[in-house]
Every structure is written in structure tokens, then in C-alpha cells.
PDB file of C-alpha atoms and ligand atoms in Angstrom:
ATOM      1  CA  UNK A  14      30.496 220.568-129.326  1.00 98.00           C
ATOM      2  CA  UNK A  15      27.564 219.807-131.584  1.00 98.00           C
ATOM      3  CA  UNK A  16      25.333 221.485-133.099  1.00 98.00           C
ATOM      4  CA  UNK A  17      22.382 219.474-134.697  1.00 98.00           C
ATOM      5  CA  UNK A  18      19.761 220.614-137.013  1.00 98.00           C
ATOM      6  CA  UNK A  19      19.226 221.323-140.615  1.00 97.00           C
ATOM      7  CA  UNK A  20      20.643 225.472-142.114  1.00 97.00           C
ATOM      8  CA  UNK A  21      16.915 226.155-143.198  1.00 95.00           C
ATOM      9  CA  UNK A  22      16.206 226.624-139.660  1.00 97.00           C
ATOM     10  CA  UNK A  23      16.732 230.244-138.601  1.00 98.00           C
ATOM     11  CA  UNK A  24      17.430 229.375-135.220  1.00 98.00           C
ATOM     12  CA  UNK A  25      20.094 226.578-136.225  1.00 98.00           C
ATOM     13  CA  UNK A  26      21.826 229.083-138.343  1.00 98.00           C
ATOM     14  CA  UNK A  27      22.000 231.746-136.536  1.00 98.00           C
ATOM     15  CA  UNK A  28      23.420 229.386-133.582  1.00 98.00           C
ATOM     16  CA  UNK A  29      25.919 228.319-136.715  1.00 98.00           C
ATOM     17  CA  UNK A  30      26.752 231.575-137.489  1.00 98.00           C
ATOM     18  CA  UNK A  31      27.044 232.821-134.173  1.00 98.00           C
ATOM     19  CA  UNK A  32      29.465 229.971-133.657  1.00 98.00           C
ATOM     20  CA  UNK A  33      31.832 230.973-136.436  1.00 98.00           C
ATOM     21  CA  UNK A  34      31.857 234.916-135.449  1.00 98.00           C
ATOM     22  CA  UNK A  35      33.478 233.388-132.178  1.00 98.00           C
ATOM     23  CA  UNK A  36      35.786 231.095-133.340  1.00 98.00           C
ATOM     24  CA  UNK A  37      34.421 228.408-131.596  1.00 98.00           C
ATOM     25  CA  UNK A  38      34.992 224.651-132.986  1.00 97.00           C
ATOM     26  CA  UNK A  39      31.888 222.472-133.418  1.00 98.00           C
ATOM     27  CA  UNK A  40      30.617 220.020-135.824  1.00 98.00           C
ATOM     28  CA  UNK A  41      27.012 220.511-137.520  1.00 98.00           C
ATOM     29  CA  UNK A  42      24.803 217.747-137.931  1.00 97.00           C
ATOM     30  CA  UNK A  43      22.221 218.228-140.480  1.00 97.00           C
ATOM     31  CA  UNK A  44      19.749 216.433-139.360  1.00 97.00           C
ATOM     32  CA  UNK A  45      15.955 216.719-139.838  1.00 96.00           C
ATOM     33  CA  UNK A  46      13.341 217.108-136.605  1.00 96.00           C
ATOM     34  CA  UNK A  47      10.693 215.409-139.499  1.00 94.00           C
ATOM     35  CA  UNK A  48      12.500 213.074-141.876  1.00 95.00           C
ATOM     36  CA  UNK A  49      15.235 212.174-139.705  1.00 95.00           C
ATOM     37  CA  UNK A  50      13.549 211.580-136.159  1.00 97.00           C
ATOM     38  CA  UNK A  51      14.754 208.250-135.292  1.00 97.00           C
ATOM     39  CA  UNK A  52      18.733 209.772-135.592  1.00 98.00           C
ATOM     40  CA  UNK A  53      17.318 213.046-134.738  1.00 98.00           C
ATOM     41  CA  UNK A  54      16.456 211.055-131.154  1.00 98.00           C
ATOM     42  CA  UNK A  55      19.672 209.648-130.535  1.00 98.00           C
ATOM     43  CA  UNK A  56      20.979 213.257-129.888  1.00 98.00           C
ATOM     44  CA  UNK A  57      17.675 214.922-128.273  1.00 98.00           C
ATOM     45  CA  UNK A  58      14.588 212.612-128.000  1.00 97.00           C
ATOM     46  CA  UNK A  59      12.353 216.267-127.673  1.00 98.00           C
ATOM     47  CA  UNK A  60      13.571 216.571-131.499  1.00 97.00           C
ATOM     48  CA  UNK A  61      13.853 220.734-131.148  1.00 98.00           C
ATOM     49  CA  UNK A  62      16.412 222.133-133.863  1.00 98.00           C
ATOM     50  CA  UNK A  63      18.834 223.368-132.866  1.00 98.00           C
ATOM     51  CA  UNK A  64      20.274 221.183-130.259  1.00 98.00           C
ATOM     52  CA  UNK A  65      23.871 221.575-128.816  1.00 98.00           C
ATOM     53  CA  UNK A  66      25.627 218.862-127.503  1.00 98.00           C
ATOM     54  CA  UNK A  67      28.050 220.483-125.324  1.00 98.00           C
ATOM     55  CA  UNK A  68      31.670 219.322-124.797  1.00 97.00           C
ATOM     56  CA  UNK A  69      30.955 217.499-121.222  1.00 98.00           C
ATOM     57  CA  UNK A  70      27.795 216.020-122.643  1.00 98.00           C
ATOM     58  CA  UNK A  71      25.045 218.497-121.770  1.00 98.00           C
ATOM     59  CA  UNK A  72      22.312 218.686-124.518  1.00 98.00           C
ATOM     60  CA  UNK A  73      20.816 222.312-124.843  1.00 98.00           C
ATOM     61  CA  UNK A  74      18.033 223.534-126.698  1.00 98.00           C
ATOM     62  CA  UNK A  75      16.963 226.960-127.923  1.00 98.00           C
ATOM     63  CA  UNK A  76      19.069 229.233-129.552  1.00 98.00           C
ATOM     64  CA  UNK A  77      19.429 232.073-127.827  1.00 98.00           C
ATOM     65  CA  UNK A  78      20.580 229.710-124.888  1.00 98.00           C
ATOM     66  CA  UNK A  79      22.791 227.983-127.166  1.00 98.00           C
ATOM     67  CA  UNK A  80      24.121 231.285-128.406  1.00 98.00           C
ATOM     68  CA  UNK A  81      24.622 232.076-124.591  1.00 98.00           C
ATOM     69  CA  UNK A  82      26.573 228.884-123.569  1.00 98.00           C
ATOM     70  CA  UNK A  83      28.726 229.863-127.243  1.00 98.00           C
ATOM     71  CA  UNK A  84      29.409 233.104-125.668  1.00 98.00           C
ATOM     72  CA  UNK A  85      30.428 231.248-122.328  1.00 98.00           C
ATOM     73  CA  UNK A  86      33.053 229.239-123.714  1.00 98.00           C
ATOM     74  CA  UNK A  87      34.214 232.142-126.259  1.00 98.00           C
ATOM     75  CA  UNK A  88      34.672 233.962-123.357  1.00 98.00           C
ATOM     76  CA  UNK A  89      33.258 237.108-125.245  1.00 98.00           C
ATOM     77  CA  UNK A  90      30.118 238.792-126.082  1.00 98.00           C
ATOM     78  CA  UNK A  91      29.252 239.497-130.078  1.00 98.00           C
ATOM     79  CA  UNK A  92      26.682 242.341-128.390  1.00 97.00           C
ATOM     80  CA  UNK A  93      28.292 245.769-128.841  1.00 95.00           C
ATOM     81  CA  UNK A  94      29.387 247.196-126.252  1.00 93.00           C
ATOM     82  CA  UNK A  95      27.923 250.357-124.438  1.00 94.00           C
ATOM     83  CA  UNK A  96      24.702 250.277-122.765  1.00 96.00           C
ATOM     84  CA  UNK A  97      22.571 252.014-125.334  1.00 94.00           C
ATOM     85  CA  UNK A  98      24.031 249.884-128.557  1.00 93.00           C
ATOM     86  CA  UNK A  99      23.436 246.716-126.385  1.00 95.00           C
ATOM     87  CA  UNK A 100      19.859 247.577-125.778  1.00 95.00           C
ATOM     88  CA  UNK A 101      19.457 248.259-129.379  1.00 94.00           C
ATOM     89  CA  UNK A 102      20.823 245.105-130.645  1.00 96.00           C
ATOM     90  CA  UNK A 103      18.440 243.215-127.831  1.00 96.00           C
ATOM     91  CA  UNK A 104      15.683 245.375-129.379  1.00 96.00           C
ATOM     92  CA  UNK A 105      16.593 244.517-132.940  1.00 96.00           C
ATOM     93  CA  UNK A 106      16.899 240.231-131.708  1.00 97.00           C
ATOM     94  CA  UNK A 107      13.698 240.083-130.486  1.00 98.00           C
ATOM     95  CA  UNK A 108      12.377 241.775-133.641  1.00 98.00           C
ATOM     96  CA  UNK A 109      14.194 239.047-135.484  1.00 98.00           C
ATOM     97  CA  UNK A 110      13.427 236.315-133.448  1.00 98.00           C
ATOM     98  CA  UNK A 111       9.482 236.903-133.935  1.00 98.00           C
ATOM     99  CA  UNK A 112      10.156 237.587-137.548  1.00 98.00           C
ATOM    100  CA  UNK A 113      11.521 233.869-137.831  1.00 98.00           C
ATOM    101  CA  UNK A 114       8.645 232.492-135.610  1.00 98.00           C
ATOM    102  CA  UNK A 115       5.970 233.907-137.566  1.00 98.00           C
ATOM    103  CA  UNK A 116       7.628 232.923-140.851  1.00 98.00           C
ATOM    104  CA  UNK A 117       8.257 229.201-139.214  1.00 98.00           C
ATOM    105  CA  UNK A 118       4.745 229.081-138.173  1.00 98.00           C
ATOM    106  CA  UNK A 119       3.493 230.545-141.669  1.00 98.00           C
ATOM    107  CA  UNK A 120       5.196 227.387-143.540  1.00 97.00           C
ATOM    108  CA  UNK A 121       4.143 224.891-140.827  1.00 96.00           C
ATOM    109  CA  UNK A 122       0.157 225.873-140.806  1.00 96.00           C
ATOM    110  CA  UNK A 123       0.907 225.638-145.202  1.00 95.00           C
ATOM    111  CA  UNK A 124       1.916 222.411-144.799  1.00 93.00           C
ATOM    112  CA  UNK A 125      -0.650 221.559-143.099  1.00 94.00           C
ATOM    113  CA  UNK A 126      -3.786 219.220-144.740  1.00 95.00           C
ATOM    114  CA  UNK A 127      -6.056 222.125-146.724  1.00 92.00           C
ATOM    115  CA  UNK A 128      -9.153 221.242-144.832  1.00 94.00           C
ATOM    116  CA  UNK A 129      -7.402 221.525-140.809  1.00 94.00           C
ATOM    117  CA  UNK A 130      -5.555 225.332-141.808  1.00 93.00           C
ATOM    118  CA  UNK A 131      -7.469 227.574-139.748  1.00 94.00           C
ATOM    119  CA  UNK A 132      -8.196 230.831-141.987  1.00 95.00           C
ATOM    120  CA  UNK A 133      -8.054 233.221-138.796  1.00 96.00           C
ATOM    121  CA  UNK A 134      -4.841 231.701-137.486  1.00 97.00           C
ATOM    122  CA  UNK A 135      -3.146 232.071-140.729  1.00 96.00           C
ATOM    123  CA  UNK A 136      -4.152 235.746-140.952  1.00 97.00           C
ATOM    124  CA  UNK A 137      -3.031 236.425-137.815  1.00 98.00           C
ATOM    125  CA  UNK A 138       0.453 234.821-138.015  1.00 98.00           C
ATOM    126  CA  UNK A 139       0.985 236.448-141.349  1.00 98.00           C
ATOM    127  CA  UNK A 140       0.202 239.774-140.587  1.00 98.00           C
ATOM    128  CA  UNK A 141       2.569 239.024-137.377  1.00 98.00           C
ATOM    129  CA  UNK A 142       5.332 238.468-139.790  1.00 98.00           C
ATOM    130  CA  UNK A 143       4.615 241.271-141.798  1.00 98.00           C
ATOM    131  CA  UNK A 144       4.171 243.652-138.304  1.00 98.00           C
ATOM    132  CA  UNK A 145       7.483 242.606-137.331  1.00 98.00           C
ATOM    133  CA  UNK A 146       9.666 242.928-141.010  1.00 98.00           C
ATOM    134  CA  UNK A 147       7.930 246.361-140.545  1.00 98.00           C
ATOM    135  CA  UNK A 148       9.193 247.411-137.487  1.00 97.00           C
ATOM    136  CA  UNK A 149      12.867 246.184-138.195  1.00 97.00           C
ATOM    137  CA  UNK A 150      12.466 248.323-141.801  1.00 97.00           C
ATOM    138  CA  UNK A 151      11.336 251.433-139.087  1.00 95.00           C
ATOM    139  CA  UNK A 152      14.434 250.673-136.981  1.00 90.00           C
ATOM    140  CA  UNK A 153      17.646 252.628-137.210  1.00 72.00           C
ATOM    141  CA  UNK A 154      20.044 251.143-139.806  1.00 74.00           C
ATOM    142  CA  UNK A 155      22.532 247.987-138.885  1.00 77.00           C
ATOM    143  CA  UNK A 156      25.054 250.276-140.601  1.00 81.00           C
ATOM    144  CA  UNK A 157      27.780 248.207-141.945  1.00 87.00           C
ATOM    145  CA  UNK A 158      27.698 245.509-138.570  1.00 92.00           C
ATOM    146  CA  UNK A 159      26.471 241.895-139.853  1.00 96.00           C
ATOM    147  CA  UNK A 160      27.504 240.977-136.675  1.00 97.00           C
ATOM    148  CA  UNK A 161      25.714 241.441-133.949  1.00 97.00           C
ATOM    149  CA  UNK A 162      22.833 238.762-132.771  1.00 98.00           C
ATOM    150  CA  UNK A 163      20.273 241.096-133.668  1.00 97.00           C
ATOM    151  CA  UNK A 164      22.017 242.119-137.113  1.00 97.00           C
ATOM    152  CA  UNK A 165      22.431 238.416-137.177  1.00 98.00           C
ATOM    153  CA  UNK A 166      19.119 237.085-136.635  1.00 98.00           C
ATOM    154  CA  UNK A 167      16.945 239.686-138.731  1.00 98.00           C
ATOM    155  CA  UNK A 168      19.151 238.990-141.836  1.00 98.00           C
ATOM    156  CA  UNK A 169      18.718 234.962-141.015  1.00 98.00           C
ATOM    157  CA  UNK A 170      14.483 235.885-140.867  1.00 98.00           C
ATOM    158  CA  UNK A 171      14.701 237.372-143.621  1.00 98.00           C
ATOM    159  CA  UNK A 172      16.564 234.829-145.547  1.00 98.00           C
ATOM    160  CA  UNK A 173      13.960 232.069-144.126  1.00 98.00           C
ATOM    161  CA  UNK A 174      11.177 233.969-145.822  1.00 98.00           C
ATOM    162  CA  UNK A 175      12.624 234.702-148.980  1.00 97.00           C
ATOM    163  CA  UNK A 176      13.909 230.882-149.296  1.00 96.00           C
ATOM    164  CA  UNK A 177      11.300 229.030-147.723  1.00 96.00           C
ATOM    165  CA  UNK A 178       7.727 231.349-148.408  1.00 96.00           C
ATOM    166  CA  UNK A 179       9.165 233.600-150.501  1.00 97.00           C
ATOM    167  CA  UNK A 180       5.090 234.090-151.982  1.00 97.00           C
ATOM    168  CA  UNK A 181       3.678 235.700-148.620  1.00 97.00           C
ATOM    169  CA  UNK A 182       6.612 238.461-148.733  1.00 98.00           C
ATOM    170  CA  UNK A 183       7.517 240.162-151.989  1.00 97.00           C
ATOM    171  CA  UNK A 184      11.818 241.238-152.404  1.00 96.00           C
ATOM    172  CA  UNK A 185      11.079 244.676-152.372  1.00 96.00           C
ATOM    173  CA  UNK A 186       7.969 245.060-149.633  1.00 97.00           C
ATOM    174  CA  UNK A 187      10.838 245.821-146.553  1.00 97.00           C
ATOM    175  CA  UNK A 188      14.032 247.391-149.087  1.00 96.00           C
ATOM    176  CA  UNK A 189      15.855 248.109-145.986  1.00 96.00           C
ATOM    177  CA  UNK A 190      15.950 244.971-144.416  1.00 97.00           C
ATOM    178  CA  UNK A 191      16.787 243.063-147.999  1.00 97.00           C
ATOM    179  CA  UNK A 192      19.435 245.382-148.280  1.00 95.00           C
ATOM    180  CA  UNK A 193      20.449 244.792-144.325  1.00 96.00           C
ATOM    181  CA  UNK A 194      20.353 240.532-145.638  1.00 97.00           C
ATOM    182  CA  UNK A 195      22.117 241.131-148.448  1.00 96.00           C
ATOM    183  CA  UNK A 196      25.075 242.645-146.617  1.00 96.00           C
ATOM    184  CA  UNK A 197      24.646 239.500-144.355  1.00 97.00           C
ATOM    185  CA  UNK A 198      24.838 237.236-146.777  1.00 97.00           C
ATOM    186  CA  UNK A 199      27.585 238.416-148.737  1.00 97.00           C
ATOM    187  CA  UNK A 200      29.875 237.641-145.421  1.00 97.00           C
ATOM    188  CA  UNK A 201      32.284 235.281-144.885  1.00 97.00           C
ATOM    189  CA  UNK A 202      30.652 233.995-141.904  1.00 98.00           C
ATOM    190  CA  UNK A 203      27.328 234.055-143.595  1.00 98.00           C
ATOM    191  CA  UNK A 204      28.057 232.488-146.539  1.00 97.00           C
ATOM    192  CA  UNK A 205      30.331 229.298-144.261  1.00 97.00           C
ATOM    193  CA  UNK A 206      26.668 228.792-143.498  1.00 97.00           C
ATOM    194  CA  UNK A 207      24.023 228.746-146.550  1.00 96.00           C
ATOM    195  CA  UNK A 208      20.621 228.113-146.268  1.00 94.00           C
ATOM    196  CA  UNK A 209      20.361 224.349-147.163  1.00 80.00           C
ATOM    197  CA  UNK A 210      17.136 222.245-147.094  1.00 72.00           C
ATOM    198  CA  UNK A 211      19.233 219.205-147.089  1.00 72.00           C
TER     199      UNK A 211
HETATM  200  N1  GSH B 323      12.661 229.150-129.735  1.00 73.44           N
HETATM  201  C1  GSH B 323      13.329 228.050-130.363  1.00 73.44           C
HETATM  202  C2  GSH B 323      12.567 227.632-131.624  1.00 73.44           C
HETATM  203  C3  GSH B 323      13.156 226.370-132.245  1.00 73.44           C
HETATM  204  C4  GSH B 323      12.181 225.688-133.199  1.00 73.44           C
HETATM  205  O1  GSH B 323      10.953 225.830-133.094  1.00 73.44           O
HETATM  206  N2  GSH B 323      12.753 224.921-134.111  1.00 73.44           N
HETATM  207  C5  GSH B 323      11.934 224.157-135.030  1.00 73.44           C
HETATM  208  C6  GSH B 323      12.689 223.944-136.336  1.00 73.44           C
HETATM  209  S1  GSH B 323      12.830 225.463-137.228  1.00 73.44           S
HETATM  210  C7  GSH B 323      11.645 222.801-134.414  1.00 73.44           C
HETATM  211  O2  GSH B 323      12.429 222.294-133.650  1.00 73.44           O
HETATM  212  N3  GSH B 323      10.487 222.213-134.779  1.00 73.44           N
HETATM  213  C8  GSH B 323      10.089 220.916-134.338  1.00 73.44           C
HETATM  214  C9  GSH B 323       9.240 220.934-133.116  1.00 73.44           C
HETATM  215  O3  GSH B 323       9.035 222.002-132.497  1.00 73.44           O
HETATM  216  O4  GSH B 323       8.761 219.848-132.751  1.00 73.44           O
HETATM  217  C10 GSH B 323      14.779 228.413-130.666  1.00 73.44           C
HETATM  218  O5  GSH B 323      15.098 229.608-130.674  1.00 73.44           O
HETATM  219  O6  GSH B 323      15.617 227.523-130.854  1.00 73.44           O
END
């Protein structure tokens, strides 16, 4: 398999991550959906990060169904098991999940030209991203599990934000879910995967 897409991507390294945790053997291809679109192309000409190139050929896209065709050929769930953990974790993913998009959205309307940023659409996707780092904080702790997809996925948000718009969200605002990250990061299947802008 292949997974292609640069580690600053949430969604590519929490697919990366994911794909450690299960033992699973892939190569990465860091490879840019901006600077890189003509190679970018030659694996997925809809240039979404992450793309998996699956062993027969298949190309996916999206994480979470990247993470799912992972757990297919794993064999194995990284959910916990028990009905009411599971529904947590699922709870704590999507938290995570709209963490990262608001954050991704955040540094893609910054990038933008100063005269086409739309003030009300900026407000409204940053206080998203602040709404959502709230409710994980307001969530019951991760405990020691770094995991889980949802454990996985919140600590990968909040790494995006600190590395990538680290002005819109200061360290301490959410304590709980930097300490959560920090946990995350210091892991050996964390740390296989750094951030990287490269
Ligand atoms: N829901 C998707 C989001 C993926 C996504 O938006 N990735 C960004 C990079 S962080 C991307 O591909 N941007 C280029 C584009 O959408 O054209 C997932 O979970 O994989």
C-alpha cells in the first residue's frame, strides 16, 4: 500500500499513525496537493491528501475510509471494545475530525489574497475551532490510551493548530487537551510520524 500526502495534514497523519498502531506495511509519499500537483496527479488526479493506493491498485480517499480499509486488512479494530467505550471514542473522532477541519479551513481562508478573506466566514470557522477544542477539553479524559482514533485524531488537531496557526489558539487556552497531545506525541507511534511541512 501507499499512502500519499504530506505529515502536516491531520488527516494524512492520522491515516499514518493509524497505520503503524496496526502493523500494517505501507510506504508514505510526501507529496504536496499544491506544490507537487503534477506528481501529486500521477497517483490521484482529484489531488485530496491523503490518498491510499491499495495493494490491488484501488486508490481511496478520505481518511476515515482509509483508516477503515487499514482496519480491513489488519484484520482488527483500534476502537475499544464494549459498546459504551466505542461510542465514546466515535464521539471523541468526530470532535477531532471538526477540530482539524476548522483549523484546515482557518489556514486556507489566511492564505488567501487579504482583499477576497471574507471577515464573517473567518469568524465563523474560528469560533468553530475554538467550539470544538472546547468540547473535547469538556469530554471525559483519554486516560492514558493514545490509541484510539478518537484519542488519535484530537491529539493530531491539536498538533495542526499549534504547528501550523499556532496565533489563533494560545498553549494553555484547552490544558486538557495539550496535555491529552502531549501524551500523544511522546509515543512511539506518534513520534514514527512528526509533523513535517516538507
Ligand atoms: N475529509 C477529508 C479531508 C481531506 C482534506 O481536505 N485534505 C486536504 C489537505 S489537509 C486536501 O486534500 N486539500 C486539497 C483539496 O481539497 O483540493 C479526509 O478526512 O481525508
Amino acid at each position: 500500500m501507499q499512502l500519499i500526502g504530506m505529515l502536516d495534514s491531520p488527516y494524512v497523519r492520522r491515516c499514518a499513525i493509524a497505520g503503524t498502531l496496526l502493523g500494517l506495511r505501507f510506504e508514505h509519499h510526501s507529496v504536496s496537493v499544491f506544490r507537487h500537483m503534477p506528481r501529486f496527479a500521477t497517483f490521484n488526479p482529484l489531488y485530496k491528501a491523503p490518498s491510499l493506493v491499495a495493494d490491488d491498485g484501488t486508490v481511496l480517499m478520505d481518511s476515515s475510509l482509509i483508516l477503515q480499509h487499514f482496519e480491513d486488512v489488519a484484520a482488527r479494530s483500534l476502537r475499544p471494545v464494549g459498546a459504551k467505550a466505542r461510542l465514546h471514542d466515535l464521539r471523541m473522532t468526530g470532535l477531532g475530525i471538526v477540530a482539524a477541519d476548522k483549523a484546515v479551513a482557518v489556514e486556507y481562508e489566511r492564505k488567501r489574497p487579504e482583499a477576497m478573506r471574507s471577515p464573517d466566514w473567518s469568524k465563523r470557522i474560528e469560533a468553530q475551532l475554538h467550539d470544538a477544542l472546547a468540547l473535547i477539553e469538556a469530554e471525559p479524559d483519554f486516560g492514558e490510551d493514545t490509541t484510539t482514533p478518537g484519542a488519535v485524531i484530537c491529539a493530531v488537531a491539536w498538533g495542526f493548530v499549534r504547528y501550523v496557526i499556532p496565533t489563533y489558539v494560545a498553549q494553555d487556552a484547552y490544558p486538557k487537551v495539550a496535555a491529552h497531545a502531549a501524551r500523544c506525541e511522546a509515543s512511539a507511534h506518534f513520534k514514527a510520524w512528526p509533523i513535517d511541512r516538507e
